[in-house]
């Protein structure tokens, strides 16, 4: 049977690395994000490198109507072949104290990390249910397990992802759908560039003095979890750089 993995936020970082990892292993892909030029190029590269099908859908996960339109636009044959949903699109914006927080930053995080994940899940889960099995990966974070100074709303949004992973697992157990919460520590992607609003030097300094995770570490981990036998589910996986002991404790050179 043809099998597809549906990935949000495939234009960079973890999502792009997942697309490459699953593609390399023969999976067909539906890749999504807002930067259409990157999506189109990635789809062409993966199709020619691995002889797979790769469909790109350009939409903003915060726009409910666009999420459902994009999901509905898929051919029936593909809808019925989606076996994995990777809810990866997300971001942090800002890192200041709560009393100085910008409402627009808060809205972007809540609308993307919580509401966007919910819209995509609501659109795609019916396809998984029809198929009688499936696996949902939600990108949580160490920020969904702990809270740190200046993390306030981002941490709250990732705690919500943690809770939604547990809730999905309960609500979907009778449908044979696995749900895995992935909680990474510091990983060097475009994450900090977005968080610090394009200030490359502040973004880079986050990773000074230690070896952070890279996107490929997360992609390989997700691929490993996705390929366990059908009776085995890994529910929750915290994955850290070796030099990071908690959200705030690092061994730096
Ligand atoms: P990147 O910034 O490299 O990638 C984020 C991806 O999300 C991009 O493809 C971006 O695509 C997409 N995205 C963001 N907002 C939207 C939106 N409104 N609609 C659609 N797509 C969107 O970051 P990472 O790969 O590091 O982050 C991926 C996930 O992992 C996030 O949920 C993040 O919170 C989480 N995470 C990251 C950690 C890290 O240290 N890097 C650690 C723990 C968790 P585009 O801009 O094209 O829309
Ligand atoms: C990203 C990791 O520690 O910056 O979720 O919150 S952290």
PDB file of C-alpha atoms and ligand atoms in Angstrom:
ATOM      1  CA  UNK A   1       0.000   0.000   0.000  1.00  0.00           C
ATOM      2  CA  UNK A   2       1.134   3.563  -0.745  1.00  0.00           C
ATOM      3  CA  UNK A   3       1.938   5.380   2.483  1.00  0.00           C
ATOM      4  CA  UNK A   4       2.093   9.114   3.094  1.00  0.00           C
ATOM      5  CA  UNK A   5       3.375  11.252   5.942  1.00  0.00           C
ATOM      6  CA  UNK A   6       1.830  14.716   6.383  1.00  0.00           C
ATOM      7  CA  UNK A   7       4.331  17.215   7.836  1.00  0.00           C
ATOM      8  CA  UNK A   8       3.634  20.778   8.979  1.00  0.00           C
ATOM      9  CA  UNK A   9       6.496  23.289   9.004  1.00  0.00           C
ATOM     10  CA  UNK A  10       8.579  21.459   6.401  1.00  0.00           C
ATOM     11  CA  UNK A  11      10.327  24.578   5.078  1.00  0.00           C
ATOM     12  CA  UNK A  12      13.138  24.423   7.646  1.00  0.00           C
ATOM     13  CA  UNK A  13      14.498  22.761  10.763  1.00  0.00           C
ATOM     14  CA  UNK A  14      12.881  19.585  12.116  1.00  0.00           C
ATOM     15  CA  UNK A  15      10.096  19.465   9.527  1.00  0.00           C
ATOM     16  CA  UNK A  16      12.452  19.691   6.564  1.00  0.00           C
ATOM     17  CA  UNK A  17      14.767  17.072   8.102  1.00  0.00           C
ATOM     18  CA  UNK A  18      11.770  14.758   8.686  1.00  0.00           C
ATOM     19  CA  UNK A  19      10.717  15.150   5.053  1.00  0.00           C
ATOM     20  CA  UNK A  20      14.207  14.141   3.936  1.00  0.00           C
ATOM     21  CA  UNK A  21      14.436  11.220   6.398  1.00  0.00           C
ATOM     22  CA  UNK A  22      11.033   9.747   5.514  1.00  0.00           C
ATOM     23  CA  UNK A  23      11.604  10.403   1.805  1.00  0.00           C
ATOM     24  CA  UNK A  24      14.974   8.650   1.927  1.00  0.00           C
ATOM     25  CA  UNK A  25      13.186   5.657   3.416  1.00  0.00           C
ATOM     26  CA  UNK A  26      10.627   5.470   0.610  1.00  0.00           C
ATOM     27  CA  UNK A  27       7.678   7.279   2.195  1.00  0.00           C
ATOM     28  CA  UNK A  28       5.522   9.572   0.096  1.00  0.00           C
ATOM     29  CA  UNK A  29       5.077  13.032   1.524  1.00  0.00           C
ATOM     30  CA  UNK A  30       2.686  15.914   1.968  1.00  0.00           C
ATOM     31  CA  UNK A  31       4.843  18.857   3.020  1.00  0.00           C
ATOM     32  CA  UNK A  32       3.397  22.136   4.258  1.00  0.00           C
ATOM     33  CA  UNK A  33       4.471  25.612   5.349  1.00  0.00           C
ATOM     34  CA  UNK A  34       4.058  29.249   4.353  1.00  0.00           C
ATOM     35  CA  UNK A  35       7.217  29.730   2.245  1.00  0.00           C
ATOM     36  CA  UNK A  36       6.082  28.317  -1.061  1.00  0.00           C
ATOM     37  CA  UNK A  37       9.425  28.714  -2.870  1.00  0.00           C
ATOM     38  CA  UNK A  38      11.117  26.484  -0.297  1.00  0.00           C
ATOM     39  CA  UNK A  39       8.263  23.950  -0.376  1.00  0.00           C
ATOM     40  CA  UNK A  40       8.348  23.657  -4.164  1.00  0.00           C
ATOM     41  CA  UNK A  41      12.120  23.237  -4.270  1.00  0.00           C
ATOM     42  CA  UNK A  42      12.118  20.638  -1.496  1.00  0.00           C
ATOM     43  CA  UNK A  43       9.333  18.686  -3.215  1.00  0.00           C
ATOM     44  CA  UNK A  44      11.232  18.650  -6.527  1.00  0.00           C
ATOM     45  CA  UNK A  45      14.513  17.661  -4.851  1.00  0.00           C
ATOM     46  CA  UNK A  46      12.930  14.807  -2.881  1.00  0.00           C
ATOM     47  CA  UNK A  47      10.916  13.470  -5.805  1.00  0.00           C
ATOM     48  CA  UNK A  48      13.984  13.243  -7.995  1.00  0.00           C
ATOM     49  CA  UNK A  49      16.329  11.964  -5.255  1.00  0.00           C
ATOM     50  CA  UNK A  50      14.075   9.179  -3.944  1.00  0.00           C
ATOM     51  CA  UNK A  51      11.478   8.479  -6.676  1.00  0.00           C
ATOM     52  CA  UNK A  52       8.641   9.215  -4.256  1.00  0.00           C
ATOM     53  CA  UNK A  53       5.505  11.331  -4.518  1.00  0.00           C
ATOM     54  CA  UNK A  54       5.763  14.657  -2.701  1.00  0.00           C
ATOM     55  CA  UNK A  55       2.886  17.116  -2.641  1.00  0.00           C
ATOM     56  CA  UNK A  56       3.364  20.621  -1.263  1.00  0.00           C
ATOM     57  CA  UNK A  57       0.528  22.582   0.320  1.00  0.00           C
ATOM     58  CA  UNK A  58       1.184  26.216   1.153  1.00  0.00           C
ATOM     59  CA  UNK A  59      -0.903  27.544   4.044  1.00  0.00           C
ATOM     60  CA  UNK A  60      -0.721  29.246   7.405  1.00  0.00           C
ATOM     61  CA  UNK A  61      -1.759  26.865  10.204  1.00  0.00           C
ATOM     62  CA  UNK A  62      -3.364  29.838  12.001  1.00  0.00           C
ATOM     63  CA  UNK A  63      -5.991  30.295   9.291  1.00  0.00           C
ATOM     64  CA  UNK A  64      -8.690  27.728   9.973  1.00  0.00           C
ATOM     65  CA  UNK A  65     -10.333  27.988   6.556  1.00  0.00           C
ATOM     66  CA  UNK A  66      -7.037  27.548   4.708  1.00  0.00           C
ATOM     67  CA  UNK A  67      -6.070  24.514   6.783  1.00  0.00           C
ATOM     68  CA  UNK A  68      -9.327  22.697   5.978  1.00  0.00           C
ATOM     69  CA  UNK A  69      -9.244  23.786   2.310  1.00  0.00           C
ATOM     70  CA  UNK A  70      -5.705  22.458   1.936  1.00  0.00           C
ATOM     71  CA  UNK A  71      -6.536  19.115   3.552  1.00  0.00           C
ATOM     72  CA  UNK A  72      -9.693  18.745   1.453  1.00  0.00           C
ATOM     73  CA  UNK A  73      -7.764  19.549  -1.741  1.00  0.00           C
ATOM     74  CA  UNK A  74      -5.832  16.296  -1.481  1.00  0.00           C
ATOM     75  CA  UNK A  75      -6.923  13.535  -3.854  1.00  0.00           C
ATOM     76  CA  UNK A  76      -9.048  10.854  -2.114  1.00  0.00           C
ATOM     77  CA  UNK A  77      -6.351   8.264  -2.821  1.00  0.00           C
ATOM     78  CA  UNK A  78      -3.829  10.296  -0.805  1.00  0.00           C
ATOM     79  CA  UNK A  79      -6.233  11.109   2.030  1.00  0.00           C
ATOM     80  CA  UNK A  80      -6.793   7.402   2.493  1.00  0.00           C
ATOM     81  CA  UNK A  81      -3.051   6.729   2.478  1.00  0.00           C
ATOM     82  CA  UNK A  82      -1.923   9.180   5.178  1.00  0.00           C
ATOM     83  CA  UNK A  83      -0.498   7.092   7.991  1.00  0.00           C
ATOM     84  CA  UNK A  84       1.529   9.665   9.900  1.00  0.00           C
ATOM     85  CA  UNK A  85       0.833  13.279  10.880  1.00  0.00           C
ATOM     86  CA  UNK A  86       3.784  15.297  12.173  1.00  0.00           C
ATOM     87  CA  UNK A  87       2.453  18.406  13.939  1.00  0.00           C
ATOM     88  CA  UNK A  88       5.709  20.316  13.858  1.00  0.00           C
ATOM     89  CA  UNK A  89       4.953  23.914  12.759  1.00  0.00           C
ATOM     90  CA  UNK A  90       5.594  26.207  15.674  1.00  0.00           C
ATOM     91  CA  UNK A  91       7.632  29.048  17.036  1.00  0.00           C
ATOM     92  CA  UNK A  92       8.741  31.141  19.971  1.00  0.00           C
ATOM     93  CA  UNK A  93       8.656  34.927  19.634  1.00  0.00           C
ATOM     94  CA  UNK A  94      10.453  37.041  22.236  1.00  0.00           C
ATOM     95  CA  UNK A  95      11.985  36.140  25.567  1.00  0.00           C
ATOM     96  CA  UNK A  96      11.057  38.903  27.955  1.00  0.00           C
ATOM     97  CA  UNK A  97       9.304  39.018  31.326  1.00  0.00           C
ATOM     98  CA  UNK A  98       5.540  38.565  31.317  1.00  0.00           C
ATOM     99  CA  UNK A  99       4.781  42.172  32.320  1.00  0.00           C
ATOM    100  CA  UNK A 100       6.669  43.460  29.274  1.00  0.00           C
ATOM    101  CA  UNK A 101       5.328  40.889  26.818  1.00  0.00           C
ATOM    102  CA  UNK A 102       3.990  42.020  23.447  1.00  0.00           C
ATOM    103  CA  UNK A 103       0.417  40.897  22.854  1.00  0.00           C
ATOM    104  CA  UNK A 104       1.198  40.287  19.183  1.00  0.00           C
ATOM    105  CA  UNK A 105       4.010  37.872  20.141  1.00  0.00           C
ATOM    106  CA  UNK A 106       1.660  36.030  22.503  1.00  0.00           C
ATOM    107  CA  UNK A 107      -1.021  35.768  19.815  1.00  0.00           C
ATOM    108  CA  UNK A 108       1.454  34.400  17.280  1.00  0.00           C
ATOM    109  CA  UNK A 109       2.619  31.655  19.666  1.00  0.00           C
ATOM    110  CA  UNK A 110      -0.838  30.681  20.907  1.00  0.00           C
ATOM    111  CA  UNK A 111      -2.402  30.821  17.432  1.00  0.00           C
ATOM    112  CA  UNK A 112       0.395  28.764  15.852  1.00  0.00           C
ATOM    113  CA  UNK A 113       1.494  26.320  18.536  1.00  0.00           C
ATOM    114  CA  UNK A 114      -1.919  25.512  20.009  1.00  0.00           C
ATOM    115  CA  UNK A 115      -4.715  26.564  17.679  1.00  0.00           C
ATOM    116  CA  UNK A 116      -2.795  25.734  14.484  1.00  0.00           C
ATOM    117  CA  UNK A 117      -1.927  22.290  15.797  1.00  0.00           C
ATOM    118  CA  UNK A 118      -5.594  21.761  16.679  1.00  0.00           C
ATOM    119  CA  UNK A 119      -6.882  22.877  13.257  1.00  0.00           C
ATOM    120  CA  UNK A 120      -4.448  20.589  11.419  1.00  0.00           C
ATOM    121  CA  UNK A 121      -5.266  17.686  13.743  1.00  0.00           C
ATOM    122  CA  UNK A 122      -9.002  18.209  13.280  1.00  0.00           C
ATOM    123  CA  UNK A 123      -8.544  18.214   9.506  1.00  0.00           C
ATOM    124  CA  UNK A 124      -6.273  15.168   9.251  1.00  0.00           C
ATOM    125  CA  UNK A 125      -7.372  12.816  12.061  1.00  0.00           C
ATOM    126  CA  UNK A 126     -10.579  11.815  10.191  1.00  0.00           C
ATOM    127  CA  UNK A 127      -8.357  10.506   7.376  1.00  0.00           C
ATOM    128  CA  UNK A 128      -6.303   8.441   9.846  1.00  0.00           C
ATOM    129  CA  UNK A 129      -9.495   7.103  11.443  1.00  0.00           C
ATOM    130  CA  UNK A 130     -10.858   5.987   8.086  1.00  0.00           C
ATOM    131  CA  UNK A 131      -7.585   4.210   7.450  1.00  0.00           C
ATOM    132  CA  UNK A 132      -7.976   2.257  10.714  1.00  0.00           C
ATOM    133  CA  UNK A 133      -4.534   3.088  12.128  1.00  0.00           C
ATOM    134  CA  UNK A 134      -2.046   5.912  12.224  1.00  0.00           C
ATOM    135  CA  UNK A 135       0.520   7.821  14.206  1.00  0.00           C
ATOM    136  CA  UNK A 136       0.487  11.444  15.321  1.00  0.00           C
ATOM    137  CA  UNK A 137       3.682  13.184  16.388  1.00  0.00           C
ATOM    138  CA  UNK A 138       3.293  16.457  18.279  1.00  0.00           C
ATOM    139  CA  UNK A 139       6.367  18.658  18.621  1.00  0.00           C
ATOM    140  CA  UNK A 140       6.341  19.639  22.255  1.00  0.00           C
ATOM    141  CA  UNK A 141       9.517  20.813  23.951  1.00  0.00           C
ATOM    142  CA  UNK A 142      11.483  20.749  27.169  1.00  0.00           C
ATOM    143  CA  UNK A 143       9.549  24.044  27.508  1.00  0.00           C
ATOM    144  CA  UNK A 144       6.430  21.875  27.762  1.00  0.00           C
ATOM    145  CA  UNK A 145       7.908  20.046  30.760  1.00  0.00           C
ATOM    146  CA  UNK A 146       9.558  22.925  32.595  1.00  0.00           C
ATOM    147  CA  UNK A 147       9.240  26.700  32.780  1.00  0.00           C
ATOM    148  CA  UNK A 148      12.121  29.187  32.595  1.00  0.00           C
ATOM    149  CA  UNK A 149      12.657  32.938  32.930  1.00  0.00           C
ATOM    150  CA  UNK A 150      11.216  34.775  29.959  1.00  0.00           C
ATOM    151  CA  UNK A 151       9.686  31.575  28.563  1.00  0.00           C
ATOM    152  CA  UNK A 152       6.191  32.319  29.917  1.00  0.00           C
ATOM    153  CA  UNK A 153       3.804  32.134  26.934  1.00  0.00           C
ATOM    154  CA  UNK A 154       6.006  29.847  24.811  1.00  0.00           C
ATOM    155  CA  UNK A 155       6.278  27.432  27.769  1.00  0.00           C
ATOM    156  CA  UNK A 156       2.507  27.629  28.301  1.00  0.00           C
ATOM    157  CA  UNK A 157       1.902  26.830  24.633  1.00  0.00           C
ATOM    158  CA  UNK A 158       4.172  23.779  24.801  1.00  0.00           C
ATOM    159  CA  UNK A 159       2.570  22.627  28.070  1.00  0.00           C
ATOM    160  CA  UNK A 160      -0.683  22.756  26.093  1.00  0.00           C
ATOM    161  CA  UNK A 161       0.876  20.554  23.399  1.00  0.00           C
ATOM    162  CA  UNK A 162       1.949  18.104  26.119  1.00  0.00           C
ATOM    163  CA  UNK A 163      -1.618  18.001  27.468  1.00  0.00           C
ATOM    164  CA  UNK A 164      -3.122  17.652  23.993  1.00  0.00           C
ATOM    165  CA  UNK A 165      -0.817  14.705  23.259  1.00  0.00           C
ATOM    166  CA  UNK A 166      -2.126  12.940  26.370  1.00  0.00           C
ATOM    167  CA  UNK A 167      -5.718  13.831  25.482  1.00  0.00           C
ATOM    168  CA  UNK A 168      -5.393  12.664  21.862  1.00  0.00           C
ATOM    169  CA  UNK A 169      -3.933   9.373  23.069  1.00  0.00           C
ATOM    170  CA  UNK A 170      -7.021   8.740  25.211  1.00  0.00           C
ATOM    171  CA  UNK A 171      -9.539   9.885  22.619  1.00  0.00           C
ATOM    172  CA  UNK A 172      -7.966   7.897  19.779  1.00  0.00           C
ATOM    173  CA  UNK A 173      -6.968   4.656  21.510  1.00  0.00           C
ATOM    174  CA  UNK A 174     -10.030   2.836  20.153  1.00  0.00           C
ATOM    175  CA  UNK A 175      -9.008   3.820  16.633  1.00  0.00           C
ATOM    176  CA  UNK A 176      -5.578   2.233  16.858  1.00  0.00           C
ATOM    177  CA  UNK A 177      -3.904   5.628  16.476  1.00  0.00           C
ATOM    178  CA  UNK A 178      -0.588   6.124  18.243  1.00  0.00           C
ATOM    179  CA  UNK A 179       0.269   9.556  19.671  1.00  0.00           C
ATOM    180  CA  UNK A 180       3.843  10.553  20.480  1.00  0.00           C
ATOM    181  CA  UNK A 181       4.898  13.775  22.164  1.00  0.00           C
ATOM    182  CA  UNK A 182       8.461  14.730  21.190  1.00  0.00           C
ATOM    183  CA  UNK A 183      10.122  17.112  23.668  1.00  0.00           C
ATOM    184  CA  UNK A 184      13.517  18.365  22.455  1.00  0.00           C
ATOM    185  CA  UNK A 185      15.944  20.594  24.298  1.00  0.00           C
ATOM    186  CA  UNK A 186      18.090  23.163  22.501  1.00  0.00           C
ATOM    187  CA  UNK A 187      18.387  22.488  18.774  1.00  0.00           C
ATOM    188  CA  UNK A 188      20.057  24.822  16.318  1.00  0.00           C
ATOM    189  CA  UNK A 189      17.573  25.483  13.499  1.00  0.00           C
ATOM    190  CA  UNK A 190      15.898  28.747  12.474  1.00  0.00           C
ATOM    191  CA  UNK A 191      14.072  28.635  15.835  1.00  0.00           C
ATOM    192  CA  UNK A 192      16.238  31.225  17.630  1.00  0.00           C
ATOM    193  CA  UNK A 193      16.431  33.492  14.574  1.00  0.00           C
ATOM    194  CA  UNK A 194      12.617  33.629  14.676  1.00  0.00           C
ATOM    195  CA  UNK A 195      12.531  33.991  18.463  1.00  0.00           C
ATOM    196  CA  UNK A 196      14.932  36.936  18.388  1.00  0.00           C
ATOM    197  CA  UNK A 197      13.226  38.473  15.347  1.00  0.00           C
ATOM    198  CA  UNK A 198      16.097  38.111  12.899  1.00  0.00           C
ATOM    199  CA  UNK A 199      18.927  39.126  15.252  1.00  0.00           C
ATOM    200  CA  UNK A 200      21.427  36.521  14.043  1.00  0.00           C
ATOM    201  CA  UNK A 201      24.114  37.246  16.627  1.00  0.00           C
ATOM    202  CA  UNK A 202      21.766  36.853  19.619  1.00  0.00           C
ATOM    203  CA  UNK A 203      20.325  33.734  17.979  1.00  0.00           C
ATOM    204  CA  UNK A 204      23.783  32.248  17.470  1.00  0.00           C
ATOM    205  CA  UNK A 205      24.837  33.048  21.049  1.00  0.00           C
ATOM    206  CA  UNK A 206      22.152  30.692  22.401  1.00  0.00           C
ATOM    207  CA  UNK A 207      24.357  27.801  21.277  1.00  0.00           C
ATOM    208  CA  UNK A 208      27.720  29.213  22.388  1.00  0.00           C
ATOM    209  CA  UNK A 209      29.953  26.820  24.316  1.00  0.00           C
ATOM    210  CA  UNK A 210      28.108  23.535  23.753  1.00  0.00           C
ATOM    211  CA  UNK A 211      26.953  21.227  20.973  1.00  0.00           C
ATOM    212  CA  UNK A 212      23.210  21.650  20.468  1.00  0.00           C
ATOM    213  CA  UNK A 213      20.948  19.111  18.815  1.00  0.00           C
ATOM    214  CA  UNK A 214      20.601  19.430  15.048  1.00  0.00           C
ATOM    215  CA  UNK A 215      17.436  18.860  13.021  1.00  0.00           C
ATOM    216  CA  UNK A 216      18.657  15.490  11.773  1.00  0.00           C
ATOM    217  CA  UNK A 217      18.779  14.197  15.393  1.00  0.00           C
ATOM    218  CA  UNK A 218      15.047  14.848  15.727  1.00  0.00           C
ATOM    219  CA  UNK A 219      14.211  13.424  12.295  1.00  0.00           C
ATOM    220  CA  UNK A 220      16.079  10.177  13.000  1.00  0.00           C
ATOM    221  CA  UNK A 221      14.362   9.893  16.388  1.00  0.00           C
ATOM    222  CA  UNK A 222      10.901  10.409  14.911  1.00  0.00           C
ATOM    223  CA  UNK A 223      11.644   7.900  12.163  1.00  0.00           C
ATOM    224  CA  UNK A 224      12.792   5.360  14.774  1.00  0.00           C
ATOM    225  CA  UNK A 225       9.619   5.857  16.852  1.00  0.00           C
ATOM    226  CA  UNK A 226       7.451   5.633  13.720  1.00  0.00           C
ATOM    227  CA  UNK A 227       8.944   2.309  12.723  1.00  0.00           C
ATOM    228  CA  UNK A 228       8.390   0.331  15.956  1.00  0.00           C
ATOM    229  CA  UNK A 229       6.148  -2.743  15.616  1.00  0.00           C
ATOM    230  CA  UNK A 230       2.409  -2.031  15.484  1.00  0.00           C
ATOM    231  CA  UNK A 231       1.821  -3.192  19.089  1.00  0.00           C
ATOM    232  CA  UNK A 232       4.478  -0.764  20.468  1.00  0.00           C
ATOM    233  CA  UNK A 233       3.992   2.970  21.076  1.00  0.00           C
ATOM    234  CA  UNK A 234       6.521   5.403  22.502  1.00  0.00           C
ATOM    235  CA  UNK A 235       4.241   7.960  24.138  1.00  0.00           C
ATOM    236  CA  UNK A 236       6.607  10.675  25.223  1.00  0.00           C
ATOM    237  CA  UNK A 237      10.219  11.282  24.389  1.00  0.00           C
ATOM    238  CA  UNK A 238      12.475  13.979  25.842  1.00  0.00           C
ATOM    239  CA  UNK A 239      15.625  14.413  23.770  1.00  0.00           C
ATOM    240  CA  UNK A 240      18.392  16.740  24.902  1.00  0.00           C
ATOM    241  CA  UNK A 241      21.905  17.784  23.913  1.00  0.00           C
ATOM    242  CA  UNK A 242      24.298  15.855  26.171  1.00  0.00           C
ATOM    243  CA  UNK A 243      25.447  19.197  27.604  1.00  0.00           C
ATOM    244  CA  UNK A 244      21.911  20.191  28.651  1.00  0.00           C
ATOM    245  CA  UNK A 245      20.566  18.683  31.891  1.00  0.00           C
ATOM    246  CA  UNK A 246      17.318  20.663  32.164  1.00  0.00           C
ATOM    247  CA  UNK A 247      15.658  23.656  30.515  1.00  0.00           C
ATOM    248  CA  UNK A 248      18.204  25.944  32.180  1.00  0.00           C
ATOM    249  CA  UNK A 249      21.230  23.850  33.227  1.00  0.00           C
ATOM    250  CA  UNK A 250      23.967  23.638  30.599  1.00  0.00           C
ATOM    251  CA  UNK A 251      27.580  22.514  30.685  1.00  0.00           C
ATOM    252  CA  UNK A 252      29.308  25.190  28.623  1.00  0.00           C
ATOM    253  CA  UNK A 253      32.965  25.263  27.676  1.00  0.00           C
TER     254      UNK A 253
HETATM  255  P1  LIG B   1      12.242  26.378  12.471  1.00  0.00           P
HETATM  256  O1  LIG B   1      11.996  27.839  12.686  1.00  0.00           O
HETATM  257  O2  LIG B   1      13.483  25.964  11.778  1.00  0.00           O
HETATM  258  O3  LIG B   1      10.984  25.749  11.696  1.00  0.00           O
HETATM  259  C1  LIG B   1       9.678  26.087  12.034  1.00  0.00           C
HETATM  260  C2  LIG B   1       8.743  25.638  10.936  1.00  0.00           C
HETATM  261  O4  LIG B   1       7.393  25.972  11.317  1.00  0.00           O
HETATM  262  C3  LIG B   1       9.011  26.320   9.617  1.00  0.00           C
HETATM  263  O5  LIG B   1       8.943  25.369   8.576  1.00  0.00           O
HETATM  264  C4  LIG B   1       7.875  27.317   9.466  1.00  0.00           C
HETATM  265  O6  LIG B   1       7.514  27.435   8.119  1.00  0.00           O
HETATM  266  C5  LIG B   1       6.761  26.608  10.229  1.00  0.00           C
HETATM  267  N1  LIG B   1       5.750  27.548  10.695  1.00  0.00           N
HETATM  268  C6  LIG B   1       5.887  28.514  11.643  1.00  0.00           C
HETATM  269  N2  LIG B   1       4.761  29.230  11.749  1.00  0.00           N
HETATM  270  C7  LIG B   1       3.886  28.694  10.842  1.00  0.00           C
HETATM  271  C8  LIG B   1       2.555  28.996  10.465  1.00  0.00           C
HETATM  272  N3  LIG B   1       1.877  30.000  11.046  1.00  0.00           N
HETATM  273  N4  LIG B   1       1.962  28.261   9.501  1.00  0.00           N
HETATM  274  C9  LIG B   1       2.634  27.249   8.917  1.00  0.00           C
HETATM  275  N5  LIG B   1       3.892  26.902   9.227  1.00  0.00           N
HETATM  276  C10 LIG B   1       4.510  27.631  10.177  1.00  0.00           C
HETATM  277  O7  LIG B   1      12.141  25.729  13.922  1.00  0.00           O
HETATM  278  P2  LIG B   1      12.306  24.208  14.438  1.00  0.00           P
HETATM  279  O8  LIG B   1      12.445  23.252  13.336  1.00  0.00           O
HETATM  280  O9  LIG B   1      13.346  24.229  15.477  1.00  0.00           O
HETATM  281  O10 LIG B   1      10.924  24.042  15.190  1.00  0.00           O
HETATM  282  C11 LIG B   1       9.971  23.043  14.863  1.00  0.00           C
HETATM  283  C12 LIG B   1       9.120  22.761  16.076  1.00  0.00           C
HETATM  284  O11 LIG B   1       9.940  22.243  17.120  1.00  0.00           O
HETATM  285  C13 LIG B   1       8.410  23.982  16.675  1.00  0.00           C
HETATM  286  O12 LIG B   1       7.119  23.596  17.073  1.00  0.00           O
HETATM  287  C14 LIG B   1       9.275  24.337  17.878  1.00  0.00           C
HETATM  288  O13 LIG B   1       8.535  25.005  18.870  1.00  0.00           O
HETATM  289  C15 LIG B   1       9.715  22.958  18.320  1.00  0.00           C
HETATM  290  N6  LIG B   1      10.936  22.904  19.123  1.00  0.00           N
HETATM  291  C16 LIG B   1      12.105  23.477  18.692  1.00  0.00           C
HETATM  292  C17 LIG B   1      13.245  23.379  19.483  1.00  0.00           C
HETATM  293  C18 LIG B   1      14.537  24.035  19.112  1.00  0.00           C
HETATM  294  O14 LIG B   1      15.375  24.269  20.015  1.00  0.00           O
HETATM  295  N7  LIG B   1      14.792  24.318  17.836  1.00  0.00           N
HETATM  296  C19 LIG B   1      13.242  22.608  20.722  1.00  0.00           C
HETATM  297  C20 LIG B   1      11.971  22.069  21.079  1.00  0.00           C
HETATM  298  C21 LIG B   1      10.870  22.182  20.280  1.00  0.00           C
HETATM  299  P3  LIG B   1       7.119  28.788   7.361  1.00  0.00           P
HETATM  300  O15 LIG B   1       7.839  29.916   8.029  1.00  0.00           O
HETATM  301  O16 LIG B   1       7.523  28.547   5.938  1.00  0.00           O
HETATM  302  O17 LIG B   1       5.643  28.854   7.516  1.00  0.00           O
HETATM  303  C1  LIG B   2      12.719  25.154  22.295  1.00  0.00           C
HETATM  304  C2  LIG B   2      13.656  24.843  23.404  1.00  0.00           C
HETATM  305  O1  LIG B   2      14.586  25.631  25.635  1.00  0.00           O
HETATM  306  O2  LIG B   2      14.317  27.300  23.881  1.00  0.00           O
HETATM  307  O3  LIG B   2      11.463  24.630  22.537  1.00  0.00           O
HETATM  308  O4  LIG B   2      12.418  26.435  25.040  1.00  0.00           O
HETATM  309  S1  LIG B   2      13.722  26.116  24.533  1.00  0.00           S
END
